[in-house]
């Protein structure tokens, strides 16, 4: 979608395309807390306020899909107490904000192996998915126990099983078909990837889906990531020339 002129509440104007799908690696919660002499858990809790701000900003801009990296398959390596804290956040967030999400027509989804999450986490997200399933606004997608390599292997195994059972032929397996076996089957590939926290890596996030995505990195720690900075990322994105291997238009 091309928007000719957009301005946010602080009167900031920009021109360009709004990304349809934005994926975010919300990194830096632990360092945010450590810098203040607080336990890492305090950083994760503060991260919720940034989620609320950015979801509202995305709704305002007409973004269609927002995919948030919330817990990776590798994050189980952390101390149990920290894992427990992180896996309580979806409940806390949804308990506090579900009415507001409903009012904004936000639809909740998850990607990742949610069967392995604690029951309370799974129950809270499944309730929100069910409750919001008829909403037609922003699709808010939480990557929970998500790992891209796991997702790709899972897809390969399912395809192999379907071929074995005669539901699919080898010739039918093309890029489009493969994408349908991924957790993200219902979504277009992300147009923009934002990573906060200063690291320049993907950390096993959406490896297939990010093939032609524009990347935007910031040193801001996730709890400090502001609406203003989000608009800056969108503004930068609007200036990019996406060529997909072809020639510039
Ligand atoms: C991101 O913040 C949140 C999760 C990984 C769940 P971190 O906890 O990784 O914060 P840093 O990178 O240690 O600062
Ligand atoms: C990526 O952050 C995962 C999430 C934000 C959920 P990490 O903090 O786990 O990534 P690494 O370990 O620095 O690569
Ligand atoms: Mg980190």
CSV table of C-alpha atoms and ligand atoms in Angstrom, one decimal:
chain,number,residue,atom,x,y,z
A,1,UNK,CA,0.0,0.0,0.0
A,2,UNK,CA,1.4,3.4,-1.0
A,3,UNK,CA,0.5,6.2,1.4
A,4,UNK,CA,1.2,9.7,0.1
A,5,UNK,CA,1.7,11.4,3.4
A,6,UNK,CA,1.5,10.1,6.9
A,7,UNK,CA,1.9,11.9,10.1
A,8,UNK,CA,1.9,10.6,13.7
A,9,UNK,CA,0.8,12.4,16.8
A,10,UNK,CA,4.1,14.2,17.2
A,11,UNK,CA,3.6,15.8,13.8
A,12,UNK,CA,6.3,13.7,12.1
A,13,UNK,CA,5.6,13.4,8.4
A,14,UNK,CA,6.9,10.8,6.0
A,15,UNK,CA,6.2,9.5,2.6
A,16,UNK,CA,6.4,6.0,1.3
A,17,UNK,CA,5.0,2.4,1.4
A,18,UNK,CA,3.8,1.0,4.6
A,19,UNK,CA,5.1,-2.5,5.1
A,20,UNK,CA,2.3,-5.0,5.0
A,21,UNK,CA,4.1,-7.5,7.3
A,22,UNK,CA,6.6,-6.4,10.0
A,23,UNK,CA,8.6,-9.0,11.9
A,24,UNK,CA,10.4,-7.9,15.1
A,25,UNK,CA,13.1,-9.5,17.2
A,26,UNK,CA,12.4,-7.9,20.5
A,27,UNK,CA,15.9,-8.1,22.1
A,28,UNK,CA,17.6,-6.3,25.0
A,29,UNK,CA,15.2,-6.8,27.9
A,30,UNK,CA,17.9,-8.4,30.1
A,31,UNK,CA,20.5,-5.6,29.4
A,32,UNK,CA,17.8,-2.9,30.0
A,33,UNK,CA,17.3,-4.4,33.5
A,34,UNK,CA,21.0,-5.0,34.3
A,35,UNK,CA,21.8,-1.3,33.4
A,36,UNK,CA,19.4,-0.3,36.2
A,37,UNK,CA,20.7,-2.9,38.7
A,38,UNK,CA,17.4,-4.8,38.4
A,39,UNK,CA,16.8,-8.5,37.9
A,40,UNK,CA,16.4,-9.6,34.2
A,41,UNK,CA,12.7,-10.4,34.9
A,42,UNK,CA,12.1,-6.6,35.4
A,43,UNK,CA,13.3,-6.1,31.8
A,44,UNK,CA,11.0,-8.7,30.5
A,45,UNK,CA,8.0,-7.1,32.3
A,46,UNK,CA,9.0,-3.7,31.0
A,47,UNK,CA,9.1,-5.2,27.5
A,48,UNK,CA,5.3,-5.6,27.7
A,49,UNK,CA,4.8,-1.8,27.6
A,50,UNK,CA,6.9,-1.6,24.4
A,51,UNK,CA,4.7,-4.3,22.9
A,52,UNK,CA,1.6,-2.3,23.8
A,53,UNK,CA,3.1,0.9,22.2
A,54,UNK,CA,4.2,-0.8,19.0
A,55,UNK,CA,1.0,-2.7,18.5
A,56,UNK,CA,-0.9,0.6,18.8
A,57,UNK,CA,1.4,2.3,16.3
A,58,UNK,CA,1.1,-0.6,13.9
A,59,UNK,CA,-2.7,-0.4,14.1
A,60,UNK,CA,-2.5,3.3,13.4
A,61,UNK,CA,-0.3,2.9,10.4
A,62,UNK,CA,-2.5,0.2,8.8
A,63,UNK,CA,0.2,-2.6,9.1
A,64,UNK,CA,-1.6,-5.9,8.3
A,65,UNK,CA,0.6,-8.4,10.1
A,66,UNK,CA,3.0,-7.9,13.1
A,67,UNK,CA,5.1,-11.0,14.1
A,68,UNK,CA,6.9,-10.7,17.4
A,69,UNK,CA,9.7,-13.0,18.4
A,70,UNK,CA,8.7,-13.8,22.0
A,71,UNK,CA,10.4,-17.0,22.9
A,72,UNK,CA,12.8,-19.0,20.8
A,73,UNK,CA,13.5,-22.8,20.8
A,74,UNK,CA,17.0,-21.8,22.1
A,75,UNK,CA,15.7,-19.7,25.0
A,76,UNK,CA,15.1,-23.0,27.0
A,77,UNK,CA,18.9,-22.8,27.6
A,78,UNK,CA,18.3,-20.0,30.1
A,79,UNK,CA,17.9,-20.5,33.9
A,80,UNK,CA,14.5,-22.0,34.7
A,81,UNK,CA,13.4,-19.0,36.7
A,82,UNK,CA,13.9,-16.7,33.7
A,83,UNK,CA,12.1,-19.1,31.3
A,84,UNK,CA,9.2,-19.2,33.8
A,85,UNK,CA,9.0,-15.4,33.9
A,86,UNK,CA,9.1,-15.1,30.1
A,87,UNK,CA,6.4,-17.8,29.7
A,88,UNK,CA,4.1,-16.0,32.1
A,89,UNK,CA,4.2,-12.8,30.0
A,90,UNK,CA,1.7,-13.8,27.3
A,91,UNK,CA,-0.9,-14.4,30.0
A,92,UNK,CA,-0.1,-11.1,31.8
A,93,UNK,CA,-0.2,-9.2,28.5
A,94,UNK,CA,-3.5,-10.8,27.3
A,95,UNK,CA,-5.2,-10.5,30.7
A,96,UNK,CA,-4.5,-6.8,30.8
A,97,UNK,CA,-5.0,-5.9,27.1
A,98,UNK,CA,-7.4,-8.3,25.5
A,99,UNK,CA,-10.3,-5.9,25.8
A,100,UNK,CA,-8.2,-3.2,24.1
A,101,UNK,CA,-7.1,-5.6,21.4
A,102,UNK,CA,-10.7,-6.5,20.7
A,103,UNK,CA,-11.7,-2.8,20.6
A,104,UNK,CA,-9.0,-2.4,17.9
A,105,UNK,CA,-10.1,-5.4,16.0
A,106,UNK,CA,-6.7,-7.1,16.5
A,107,UNK,CA,-6.6,-10.8,15.7
A,108,UNK,CA,-4.1,-13.0,17.7
A,109,UNK,CA,-2.1,-15.8,16.2
A,110,UNK,CA,0.8,-17.9,17.2
A,111,UNK,CA,3.7,-19.6,15.3
A,112,UNK,CA,6.0,-22.2,16.9
A,113,UNK,CA,5.6,-25.4,18.7
A,114,UNK,CA,3.1,-24.3,21.3
A,115,UNK,CA,2.3,-27.9,22.5
A,116,UNK,CA,5.6,-27.8,24.5
A,117,UNK,CA,4.7,-24.6,26.4
A,118,UNK,CA,3.5,-24.8,29.9
A,119,UNK,CA,-0.3,-25.4,30.1
A,120,UNK,CA,-1.1,-21.9,31.5
A,121,UNK,CA,0.8,-20.2,28.6
A,122,UNK,CA,-0.9,-22.4,26.0
A,123,UNK,CA,-4.3,-21.9,27.5
A,124,UNK,CA,-4.0,-18.1,27.6
A,125,UNK,CA,-2.9,-17.8,24.0
A,126,UNK,CA,-5.4,-20.3,22.7
A,127,UNK,CA,-8.2,-18.4,24.5
A,128,UNK,CA,-7.0,-15.2,22.8
A,129,UNK,CA,-6.7,-16.8,19.4
A,130,UNK,CA,-10.2,-18.2,19.7
A,131,UNK,CA,-11.7,-14.9,21.2
A,132,UNK,CA,-10.2,-12.8,18.4
A,133,UNK,CA,-10.7,-15.1,15.4
A,134,UNK,CA,-13.3,-13.0,13.7
A,135,UNK,CA,-11.4,-9.8,14.1
A,136,UNK,CA,-10.3,-8.3,10.7
A,137,UNK,CA,-7.8,-5.7,11.8
A,138,UNK,CA,-4.1,-6.1,12.5
A,139,UNK,CA,-3.0,-9.8,12.7
A,140,UNK,CA,-0.8,-10.0,15.8
A,141,UNK,CA,1.4,-13.0,15.6
A,142,UNK,CA,3.4,-14.3,18.6
A,143,UNK,CA,6.4,-16.5,17.8
A,144,UNK,CA,6.4,-18.8,20.9
A,145,UNK,CA,8.8,-21.7,21.2
A,146,UNK,CA,9.6,-20.8,17.6
A,147,UNK,CA,12.8,-21.9,15.8
A,148,UNK,CA,13.1,-21.6,12.1
A,149,UNK,CA,15.2,-24.7,11.6
A,150,UNK,CA,12.8,-26.7,13.6
A,151,UNK,CA,9.9,-25.2,11.5
A,152,UNK,CA,11.7,-26.1,8.2
A,153,UNK,CA,12.5,-29.7,9.3
A,154,UNK,CA,8.9,-30.1,10.5
A,155,UNK,CA,7.7,-29.0,7.1
A,156,UNK,CA,10.0,-31.4,5.2
A,157,UNK,CA,8.8,-34.3,7.4
A,158,UNK,CA,5.2,-33.5,6.8
A,159,UNK,CA,5.8,-33.2,3.0
A,160,UNK,CA,7.5,-36.5,3.0
A,161,UNK,CA,4.7,-38.1,4.9
A,162,UNK,CA,2.1,-36.6,2.5
A,163,UNK,CA,4.0,-37.9,-0.5
A,164,UNK,CA,4.3,-41.4,1.1
A,165,UNK,CA,0.5,-41.4,1.7
A,166,UNK,CA,-0.1,-40.3,-1.9
A,167,UNK,CA,-1.6,-37.0,-0.9
A,168,UNK,CA,1.1,-35.1,-2.7
A,169,UNK,CA,3.5,-35.8,-5.6
A,170,UNK,CA,7.1,-34.7,-5.7
A,171,UNK,CA,6.4,-32.5,-8.7
A,172,UNK,CA,3.8,-30.5,-6.8
A,173,UNK,CA,6.4,-29.4,-4.2
A,174,UNK,CA,7.4,-25.9,-5.3
A,175,UNK,CA,8.2,-22.8,-3.2
A,176,UNK,CA,4.5,-21.9,-2.8
A,177,UNK,CA,3.6,-25.4,-1.7
A,178,UNK,CA,6.5,-25.6,0.7
A,179,UNK,CA,5.4,-22.3,2.3
A,180,UNK,CA,2.1,-23.8,3.0
A,181,UNK,CA,3.7,-26.3,5.3
A,182,UNK,CA,5.3,-23.6,7.5
A,183,UNK,CA,3.7,-22.1,10.6
A,184,UNK,CA,3.4,-18.8,8.5
A,185,UNK,CA,1.2,-20.4,5.8
A,186,UNK,CA,-1.5,-17.8,6.3
A,187,UNK,CA,0.8,-14.8,6.0
A,188,UNK,CA,2.7,-13.0,3.3
A,189,UNK,CA,6.5,-12.9,3.8
A,190,UNK,CA,7.6,-10.0,6.1
A,191,UNK,CA,8.5,-6.8,4.2
A,192,UNK,CA,10.5,-5.4,7.1
A,193,UNK,CA,12.5,-7.0,9.9
A,194,UNK,CA,13.3,-4.9,12.9
A,195,UNK,CA,15.8,-6.1,15.6
A,196,UNK,CA,16.4,-4.0,18.7
A,197,UNK,CA,19.2,-4.5,21.2
A,198,UNK,CA,22.2,-4.0,18.9
A,199,UNK,CA,22.9,-7.5,17.6
A,200,UNK,CA,23.1,-8.1,13.9
A,201,UNK,CA,21.8,-11.6,13.5
A,202,UNK,CA,18.7,-13.6,12.9
A,203,UNK,CA,18.9,-16.0,15.9
A,204,UNK,CA,16.9,-18.7,14.1
A,205,UNK,CA,14.0,-16.4,13.1
A,206,UNK,CA,12.0,-16.9,9.9
A,207,UNK,CA,15.0,-18.0,7.8
A,208,UNK,CA,12.8,-19.0,4.8
A,209,UNK,CA,10.4,-16.1,5.0
A,210,UNK,CA,13.1,-13.4,5.3
A,211,UNK,CA,14.6,-14.2,1.9
A,212,UNK,CA,13.8,-10.7,0.4
A,213,UNK,CA,12.9,-8.8,3.6
A,214,UNK,CA,14.4,-5.4,4.3
A,215,UNK,CA,16.4,-5.3,7.6
A,216,UNK,CA,16.5,-2.5,10.1
A,217,UNK,CA,18.6,-2.6,13.2
A,218,UNK,CA,18.8,-0.4,16.3
A,219,UNK,CA,20.9,-0.3,19.4
A,220,UNK,CA,17.9,0.7,21.5
A,221,UNK,CA,17.0,-2.0,24.0
A,222,UNK,CA,13.5,-3.4,23.5
A,223,UNK,CA,11.9,-1.7,26.6
A,224,UNK,CA,13.2,1.7,25.3
A,225,UNK,CA,12.0,1.2,21.7
A,226,UNK,CA,9.5,4.0,21.1
A,227,UNK,CA,6.7,4.8,18.7
A,228,UNK,CA,8.9,7.5,17.3
A,229,UNK,CA,11.7,5.0,16.5
A,230,UNK,CA,9.2,2.6,14.9
A,231,UNK,CA,8.0,5.4,12.6
A,232,UNK,CA,11.7,6.0,11.7
A,233,UNK,CA,12.0,2.4,10.7
A,234,UNK,CA,8.9,2.7,8.5
A,235,UNK,CA,10.2,5.9,7.0
A,236,UNK,CA,13.5,4.2,6.1
A,237,UNK,CA,11.7,1.3,4.7
A,238,UNK,CA,9.7,3.7,2.5
A,239,UNK,CA,12.9,4.9,0.9
A,240,UNK,CA,14.3,1.4,0.1
A,241,UNK,CA,14.4,0.1,-3.5
A,242,UNK,CA,13.3,-3.5,-3.4
A,243,UNK,CA,14.6,-5.3,-6.5
A,244,UNK,CA,14.2,-9.0,-5.8
A,245,UNK,CA,17.1,-9.7,-8.0
A,246,UNK,CA,15.8,-7.7,-10.9
A,247,UNK,CA,16.7,-4.2,-12.1
A,248,UNK,CA,15.7,-1.0,-10.2
A,249,UNK,CA,12.4,0.4,-11.3
B,1,LIG,C1,14.8,-10.5,24.6
B,1,LIG,O1,15.6,-10.0,25.6
B,1,LIG,C2,13.7,-11.3,25.2
B,1,LIG,C3,13.9,-12.8,25.0
B,1,LIG,C4,14.8,-13.4,24.4
B,1,LIG,C5,12.8,-13.6,25.5
B,1,LIG,P1,16.8,-10.7,26.2
B,1,LIG,O2,16.4,-11.4,27.4
B,1,LIG,O3,17.5,-11.6,25.2
B,1,LIG,O4,17.8,-9.5,26.6
B,1,LIG,P2,19.3,-9.4,26.5
B,1,LIG,O5,19.7,-9.7,25.0
B,1,LIG,O6,19.9,-10.4,27.4
B,1,LIG,O7,19.6,-8.0,26.9
B,2,LIG,C1,16.3,-13.7,20.1
B,2,LIG,O1,17.0,-13.1,21.1
B,2,LIG,C2,15.0,-14.3,20.6
B,2,LIG,C3,14.0,-13.4,21.1
B,2,LIG,C4,14.0,-12.1,21.0
B,2,LIG,C5,12.8,-14.1,21.6
B,2,LIG,P1,18.1,-13.8,21.9
B,2,LIG,O2,18.6,-12.9,23.0
B,2,LIG,O3,17.7,-15.2,22.3
B,2,LIG,O4,19.2,-14.0,20.7
B,2,LIG,P2,20.8,-14.3,20.9
B,2,LIG,O5,21.0,-15.4,21.9
B,2,LIG,O6,21.4,-13.1,21.3
B,2,LIG,O7,21.2,-14.7,19.5
B,3,LIG,MG1,19.0,-11.2,23.9
